[in-house]
Coordinates of C-alpha atoms and ligand atoms in Angstrom, one line a residue:
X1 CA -9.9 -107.7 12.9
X2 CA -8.8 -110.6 11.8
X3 CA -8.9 -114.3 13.7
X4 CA -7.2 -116.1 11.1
X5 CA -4.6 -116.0 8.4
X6 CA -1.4 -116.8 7.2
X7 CA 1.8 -115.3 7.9
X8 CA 5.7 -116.1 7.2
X9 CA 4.7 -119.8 6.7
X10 CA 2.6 -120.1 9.5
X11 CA -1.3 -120.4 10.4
X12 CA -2.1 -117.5 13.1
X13 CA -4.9 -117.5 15.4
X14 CA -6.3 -115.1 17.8
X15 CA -7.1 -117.3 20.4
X16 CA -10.7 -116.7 21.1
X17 CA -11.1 -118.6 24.1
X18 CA -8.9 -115.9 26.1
X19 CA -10.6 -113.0 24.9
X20 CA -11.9 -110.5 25.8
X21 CA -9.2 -110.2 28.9
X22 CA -6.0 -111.3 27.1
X23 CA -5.2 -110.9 23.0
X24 CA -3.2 -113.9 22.2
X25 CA -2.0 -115.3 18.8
X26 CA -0.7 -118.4 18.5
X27 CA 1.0 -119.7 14.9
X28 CA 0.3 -123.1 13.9
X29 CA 2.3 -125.2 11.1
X30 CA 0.9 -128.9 12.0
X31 CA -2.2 -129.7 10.7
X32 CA -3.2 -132.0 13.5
X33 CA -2.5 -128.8 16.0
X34 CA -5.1 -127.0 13.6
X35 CA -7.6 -129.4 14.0
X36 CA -7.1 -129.6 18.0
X37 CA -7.4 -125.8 17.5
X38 CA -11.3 -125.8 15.9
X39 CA -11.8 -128.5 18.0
X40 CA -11.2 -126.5 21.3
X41 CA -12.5 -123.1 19.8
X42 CA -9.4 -121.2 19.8
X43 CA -10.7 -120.1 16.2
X44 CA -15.0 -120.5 16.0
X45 CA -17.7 -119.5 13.9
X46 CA -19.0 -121.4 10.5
X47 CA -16.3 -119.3 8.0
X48 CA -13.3 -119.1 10.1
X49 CA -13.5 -122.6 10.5
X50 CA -13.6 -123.0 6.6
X51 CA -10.9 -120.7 6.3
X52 CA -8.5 -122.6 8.8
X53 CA -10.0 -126.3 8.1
X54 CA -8.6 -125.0 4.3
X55 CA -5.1 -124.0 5.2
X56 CA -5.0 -127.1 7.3
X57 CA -5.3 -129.3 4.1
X58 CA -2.6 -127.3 2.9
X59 CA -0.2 -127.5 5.8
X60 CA -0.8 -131.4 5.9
X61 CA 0.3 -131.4 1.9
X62 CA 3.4 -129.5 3.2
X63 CA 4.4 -132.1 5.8
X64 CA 4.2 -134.8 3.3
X65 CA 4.9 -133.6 -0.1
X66 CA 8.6 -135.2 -0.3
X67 CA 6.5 -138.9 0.0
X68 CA 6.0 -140.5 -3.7
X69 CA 2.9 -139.7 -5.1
X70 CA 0.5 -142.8 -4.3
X71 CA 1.7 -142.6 -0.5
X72 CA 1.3 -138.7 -0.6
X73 CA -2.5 -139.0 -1.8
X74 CA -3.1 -141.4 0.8
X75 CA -1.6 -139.5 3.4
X76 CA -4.0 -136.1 2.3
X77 CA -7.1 -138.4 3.2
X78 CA -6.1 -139.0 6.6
X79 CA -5.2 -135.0 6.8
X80 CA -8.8 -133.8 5.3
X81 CA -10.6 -136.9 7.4
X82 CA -9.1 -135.7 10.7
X83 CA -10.2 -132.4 9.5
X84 CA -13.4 -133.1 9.1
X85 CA -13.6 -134.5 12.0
X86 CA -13.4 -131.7 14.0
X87 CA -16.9 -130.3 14.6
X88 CA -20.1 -131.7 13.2
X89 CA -22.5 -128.9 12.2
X90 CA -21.2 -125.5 10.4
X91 CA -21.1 -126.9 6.8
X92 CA -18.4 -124.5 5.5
X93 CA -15.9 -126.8 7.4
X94 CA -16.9 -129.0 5.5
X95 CA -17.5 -127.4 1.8
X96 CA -13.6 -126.2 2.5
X97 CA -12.3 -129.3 2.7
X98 CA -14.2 -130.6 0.0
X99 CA -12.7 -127.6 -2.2
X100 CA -9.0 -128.9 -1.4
X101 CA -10.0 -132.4 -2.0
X102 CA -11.0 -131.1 -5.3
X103 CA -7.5 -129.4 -6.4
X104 CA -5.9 -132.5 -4.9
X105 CA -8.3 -134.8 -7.5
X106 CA -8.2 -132.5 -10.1
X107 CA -4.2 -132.5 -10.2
X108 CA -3.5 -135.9 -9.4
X109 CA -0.8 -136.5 -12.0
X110 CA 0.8 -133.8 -11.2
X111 CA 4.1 -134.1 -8.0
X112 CA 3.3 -133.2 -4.4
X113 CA 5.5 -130.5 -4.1
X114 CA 3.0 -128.8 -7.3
X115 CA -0.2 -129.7 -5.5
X116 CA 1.3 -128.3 -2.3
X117 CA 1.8 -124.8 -4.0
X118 CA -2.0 -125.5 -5.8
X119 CA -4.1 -126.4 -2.6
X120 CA -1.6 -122.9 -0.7
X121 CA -3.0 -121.0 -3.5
X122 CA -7.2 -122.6 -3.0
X123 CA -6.6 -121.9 0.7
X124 CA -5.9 -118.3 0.2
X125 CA -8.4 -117.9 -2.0
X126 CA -10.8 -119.4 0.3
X127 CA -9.8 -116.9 2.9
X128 CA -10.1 -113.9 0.6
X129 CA -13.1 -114.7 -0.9
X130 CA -14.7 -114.9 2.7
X131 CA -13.9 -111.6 3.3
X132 CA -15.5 -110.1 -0.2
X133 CA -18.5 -112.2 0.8
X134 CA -18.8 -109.8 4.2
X135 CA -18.7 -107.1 1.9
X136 CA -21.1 -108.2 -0.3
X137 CA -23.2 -109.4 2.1
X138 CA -22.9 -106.4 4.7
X139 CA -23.7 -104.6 1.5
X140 CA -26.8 -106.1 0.6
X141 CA -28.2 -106.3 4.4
X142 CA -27.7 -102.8 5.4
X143 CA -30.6 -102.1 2.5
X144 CA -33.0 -103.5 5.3
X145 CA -31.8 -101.8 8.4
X146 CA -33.6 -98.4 9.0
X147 CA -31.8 -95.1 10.1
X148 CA -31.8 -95.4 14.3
X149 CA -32.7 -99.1 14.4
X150 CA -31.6 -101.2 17.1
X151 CA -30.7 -104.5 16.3
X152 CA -31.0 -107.8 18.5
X153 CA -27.9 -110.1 17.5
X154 CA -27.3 -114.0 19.3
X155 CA -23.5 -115.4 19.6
X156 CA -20.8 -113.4 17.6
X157 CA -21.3 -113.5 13.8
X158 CA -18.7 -110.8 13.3
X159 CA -14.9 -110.5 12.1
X160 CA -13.9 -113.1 14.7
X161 CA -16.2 -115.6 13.0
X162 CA -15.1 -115.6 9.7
X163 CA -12.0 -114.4 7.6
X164 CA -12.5 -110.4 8.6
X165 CA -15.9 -108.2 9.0
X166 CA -18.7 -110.5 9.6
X167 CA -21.4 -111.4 8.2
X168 CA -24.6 -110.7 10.8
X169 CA -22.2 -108.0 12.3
X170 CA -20.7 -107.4 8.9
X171 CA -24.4 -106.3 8.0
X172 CA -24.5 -104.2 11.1
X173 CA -21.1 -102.4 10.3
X174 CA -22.1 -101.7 6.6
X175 CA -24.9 -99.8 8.4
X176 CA -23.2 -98.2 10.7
X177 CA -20.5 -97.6 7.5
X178 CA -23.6 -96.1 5.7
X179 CA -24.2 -93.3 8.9
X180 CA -27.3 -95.2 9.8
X181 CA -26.5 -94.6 13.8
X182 CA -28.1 -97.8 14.4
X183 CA -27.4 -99.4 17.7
X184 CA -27.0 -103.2 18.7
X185 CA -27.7 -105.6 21.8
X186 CA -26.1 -108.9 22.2
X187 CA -27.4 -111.9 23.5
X188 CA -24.2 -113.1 25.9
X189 CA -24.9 -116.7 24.6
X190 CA -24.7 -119.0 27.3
X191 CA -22.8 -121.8 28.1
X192 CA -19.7 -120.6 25.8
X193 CA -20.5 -116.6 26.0
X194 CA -19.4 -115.4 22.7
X195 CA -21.8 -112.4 22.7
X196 CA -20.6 -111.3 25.7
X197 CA -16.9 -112.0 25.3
X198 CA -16.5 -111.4 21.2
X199 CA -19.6 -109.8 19.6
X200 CA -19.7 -107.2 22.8
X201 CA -15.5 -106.8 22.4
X202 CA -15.8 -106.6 18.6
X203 CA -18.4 -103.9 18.5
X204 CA -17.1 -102.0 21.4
X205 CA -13.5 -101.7 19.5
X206 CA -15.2 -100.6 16.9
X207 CA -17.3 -97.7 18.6
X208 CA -20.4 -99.0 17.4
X209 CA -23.1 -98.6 20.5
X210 CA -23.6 -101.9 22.0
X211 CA -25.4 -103.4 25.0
X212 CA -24.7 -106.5 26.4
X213 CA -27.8 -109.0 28.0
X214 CA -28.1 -112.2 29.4
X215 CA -30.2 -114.2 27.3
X216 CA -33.5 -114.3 29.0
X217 CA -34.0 -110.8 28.8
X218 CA -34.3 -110.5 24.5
X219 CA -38.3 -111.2 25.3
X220 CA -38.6 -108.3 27.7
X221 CA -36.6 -106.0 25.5
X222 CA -38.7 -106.7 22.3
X223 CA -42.1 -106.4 24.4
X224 CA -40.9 -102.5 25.3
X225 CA -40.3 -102.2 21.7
X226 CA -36.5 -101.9 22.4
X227 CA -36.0 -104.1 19.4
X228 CA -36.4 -103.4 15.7
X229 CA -34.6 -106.4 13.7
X230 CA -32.9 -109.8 14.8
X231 CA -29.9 -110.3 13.0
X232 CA -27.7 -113.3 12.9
X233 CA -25.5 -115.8 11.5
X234 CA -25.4 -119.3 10.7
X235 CA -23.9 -122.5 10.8
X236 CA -25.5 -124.4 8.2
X237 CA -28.9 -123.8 5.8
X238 CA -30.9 -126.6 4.7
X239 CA -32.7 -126.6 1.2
X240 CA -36.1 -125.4 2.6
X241 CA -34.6 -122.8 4.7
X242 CA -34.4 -123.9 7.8
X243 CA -31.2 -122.3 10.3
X244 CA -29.0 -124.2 12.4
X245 CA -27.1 -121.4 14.6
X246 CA -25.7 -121.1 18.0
X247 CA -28.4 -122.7 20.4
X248 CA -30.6 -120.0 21.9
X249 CA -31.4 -118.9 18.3
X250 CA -34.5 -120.6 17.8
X251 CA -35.7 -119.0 20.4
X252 CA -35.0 -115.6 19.7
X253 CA -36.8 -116.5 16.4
X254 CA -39.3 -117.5 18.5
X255 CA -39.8 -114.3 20.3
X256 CA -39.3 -112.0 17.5
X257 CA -42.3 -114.3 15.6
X258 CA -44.9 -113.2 18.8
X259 CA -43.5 -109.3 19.1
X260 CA -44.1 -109.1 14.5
X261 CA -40.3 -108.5 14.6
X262 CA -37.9 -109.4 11.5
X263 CA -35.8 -112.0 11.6
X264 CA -33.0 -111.9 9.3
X265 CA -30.0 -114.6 8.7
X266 CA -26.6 -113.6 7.7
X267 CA -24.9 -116.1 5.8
X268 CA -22.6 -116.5 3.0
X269 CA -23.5 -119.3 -0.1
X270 CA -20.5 -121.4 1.5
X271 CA -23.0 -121.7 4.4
X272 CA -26.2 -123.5 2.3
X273 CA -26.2 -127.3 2.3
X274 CA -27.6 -128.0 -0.7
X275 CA -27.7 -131.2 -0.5
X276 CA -29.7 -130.9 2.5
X277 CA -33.5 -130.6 2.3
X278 CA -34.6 -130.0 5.7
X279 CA -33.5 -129.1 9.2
X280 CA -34.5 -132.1 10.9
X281 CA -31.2 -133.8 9.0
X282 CA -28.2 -131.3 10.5
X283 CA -26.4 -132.7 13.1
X284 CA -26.3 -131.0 16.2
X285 CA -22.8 -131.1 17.9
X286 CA -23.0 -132.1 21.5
X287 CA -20.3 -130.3 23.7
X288 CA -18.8 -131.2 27.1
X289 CA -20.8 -130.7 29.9
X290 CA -18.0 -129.1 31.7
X291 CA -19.0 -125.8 29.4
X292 CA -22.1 -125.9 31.8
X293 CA -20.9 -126.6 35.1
X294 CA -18.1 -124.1 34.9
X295 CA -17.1 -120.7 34.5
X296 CA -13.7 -119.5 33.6
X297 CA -13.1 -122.6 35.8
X298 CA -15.2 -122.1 38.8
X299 CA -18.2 -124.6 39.4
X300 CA -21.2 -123.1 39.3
X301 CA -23.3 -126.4 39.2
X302 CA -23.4 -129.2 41.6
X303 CA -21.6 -132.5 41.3
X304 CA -23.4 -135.5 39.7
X305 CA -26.3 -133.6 38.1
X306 CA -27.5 -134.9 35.0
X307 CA -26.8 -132.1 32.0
X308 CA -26.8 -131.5 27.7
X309 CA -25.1 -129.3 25.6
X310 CA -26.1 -129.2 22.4
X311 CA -24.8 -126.4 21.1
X312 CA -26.8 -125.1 18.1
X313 CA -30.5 -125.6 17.1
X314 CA -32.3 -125.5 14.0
X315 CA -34.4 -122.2 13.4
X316 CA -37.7 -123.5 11.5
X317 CA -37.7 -121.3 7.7
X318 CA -41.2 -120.4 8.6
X319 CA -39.9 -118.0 11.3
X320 CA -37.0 -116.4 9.1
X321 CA -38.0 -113.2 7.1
X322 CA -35.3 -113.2 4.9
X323 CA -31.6 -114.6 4.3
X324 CA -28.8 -111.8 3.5
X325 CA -25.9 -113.9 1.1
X326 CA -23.4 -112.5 -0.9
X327 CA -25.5 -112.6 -4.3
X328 CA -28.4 -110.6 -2.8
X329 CA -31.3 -111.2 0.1
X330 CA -33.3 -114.1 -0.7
X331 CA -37.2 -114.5 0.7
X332 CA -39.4 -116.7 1.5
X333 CA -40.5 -119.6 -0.4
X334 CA -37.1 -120.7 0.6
X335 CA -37.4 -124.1 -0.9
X336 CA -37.7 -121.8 -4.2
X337 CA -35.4 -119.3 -3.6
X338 CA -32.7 -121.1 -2.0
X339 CA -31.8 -123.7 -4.8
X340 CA -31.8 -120.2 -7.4
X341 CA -28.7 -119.2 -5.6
X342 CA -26.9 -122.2 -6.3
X343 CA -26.3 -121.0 -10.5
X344 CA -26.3 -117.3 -9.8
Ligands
MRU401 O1 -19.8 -122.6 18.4 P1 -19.4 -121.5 17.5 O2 -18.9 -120.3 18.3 O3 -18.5 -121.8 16.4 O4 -20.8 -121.0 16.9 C1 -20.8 -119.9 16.0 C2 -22.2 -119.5 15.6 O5 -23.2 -120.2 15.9 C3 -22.3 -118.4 14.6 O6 -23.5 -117.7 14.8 C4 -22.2 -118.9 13.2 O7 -21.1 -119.7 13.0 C5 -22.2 -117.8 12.2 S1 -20.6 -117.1 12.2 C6 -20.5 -116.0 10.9

């Protein structure tokens, strides 16, 4: 399943914001359009936002590559600024962009039209890359899941949020791959309800058991011993460890901390701020109010009350067991064993 990639000279996106009722792709050649698209979450989750952030650097450099030189380069930083611009927390937005600035810096003497075909070639790599990563990464995290074990998962860390296969739900399908006959429950993941309308589609395509709950019942399932491991993604890791992930996740964290639970985070390298030493520094994207109020368009909430939607929080390290990446599973100290990662 794959929410992004190119095609014929165009961007496609499974529009995730119709699913799981109506499977809609729409293609995209304007970079501007591509940015409208992450902002409005036609295409979500940390890596599939890298992946299309990257080919939107490259179909900018298309649009302009018949300018001279100097006004071509100047051009690009308005396309990777408005970019970037998009949405403020999953770092591998950012870390993509940053890779195409780099081919464009690293090439500057050469013409347009060749650093067009260079940053086409980085933005492909990008995408494949983030799909050996799920392997690698599914690989390495169905070592921890046990034959029969049911797993508690929070927003949709799967295929549809990266290039293909996942990375918390790749872990779970490289069990499932392995004949483990594990089983999975999904948060639904208020306000936006990507458990319930992509990890709970994704799974259920697949044939891999899955049962859907709304979020306050992952307590009650883990006190009747229902739940074995807590798997998920992320959105960005600070230095010491600590998560940022779809909000809800800290408290799932939370709760699998009082039931003696493990807590494991799925995330590729691309998804490590290194440059970031604690939690306390990632910016928490605030999102309209209307994601609250309404449902599929119906208001559920009355008019004038006061409301927030932040939509991710930051998991503290010290309730993380372990962090699955595609060079192997890194422990706790964090602050140690994160930075290792970075020269592997
Ligand atoms: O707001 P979203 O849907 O982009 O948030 C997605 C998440 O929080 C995912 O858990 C995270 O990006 C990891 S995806 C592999």
């Amino acid at each position: 399943m794959k929410p992004v990639y190119y095609e014929n000279g165009a961007l496609k996106m499974l529009d995730q914001t119709l699913l799981p009722t109506e499977e809609v792709t729409h293609s995209y050649t304007d970079y501007r359009e591509i940015a409208a698209a992450i902002v409005d979450m036609i295409v979500r989750g940390a890596p599939a936002i890298g992946v299309t952030a990257g080919y939107g650097v490259y179909f900018g450099a298309l649009e302009f590559e018949g300018l001279p030189r100097g006004a071509f380069l100047k051009e690009m930083e308005t396309v990777c600024q408005v970019l970037r611009a998009t949405r403020p927390t999953a770092v591998n937005l950012f870390w993509a962009v940053d890779r195409m600035e780099g081919v464009i810096e690293n090439n500057a003497e050469k013409t347009p039209a060749e650093i067009t075909a260079l940053l086409k070639t980085e933005a492909d790599a990008i995408c494949s890359e983030d799909i050996q990563m799920c392997r690698d990464m599914g690989a390495y995290g169905a070592e921890l899941i046990h034959r029969k074990d049911t797993i508690l998962t929070h927003c949709n860390a799967g295929a549809l949020a990266t290039a293909d296969y996942g990375t918390a739900l790749g872990v779970v399908r490289a069990a499932w791959e392995a004949g483990k006959e594990i089983s999975v429950y999904a948060d639904e993941t208020r306000p936006f309800l990507q458990g319930a309308r992509l990890t709970a589609y994704e799974l259920h395509k697949d044939g891999i058991p899955v049962t859907l709950i709304t979020d306050n019942m992952a307590g009650w399932m883990m006190k009747q011993g229902k739940i074995d491991c807590v798997v998920v993604g992320a959105d960005r890791i600070a230095r010491n460890g600590d998560v940022a992930n779809k909000i809800g996740t800290y408290s799932v964290s939370i709760l699998a901390k009082a039931h003696g639970i493990p807590f494991y985070v799925a995330a590729p390298t691309s998804t490590i701020d290194f440059n970031m030493w604690s939690g306390d520094d990632i910016v928490i994207e605030e999102r309209d109010t209307r994601e609250i109020s309404h449902i599929k368009g119906q208001q559920i909430a009355p008019d004038g009350v006061r409301m927030e939607n932040p939509a991710f929080d930051v998991t503290p390290h010290q309730n993380v067991t372990a962090i699955i990446t595609e060079k192997g599973v890194v422990y706790p100290p964090f602050d140690l064993s994160i930075p290792r990662l970075q020269d592997k």
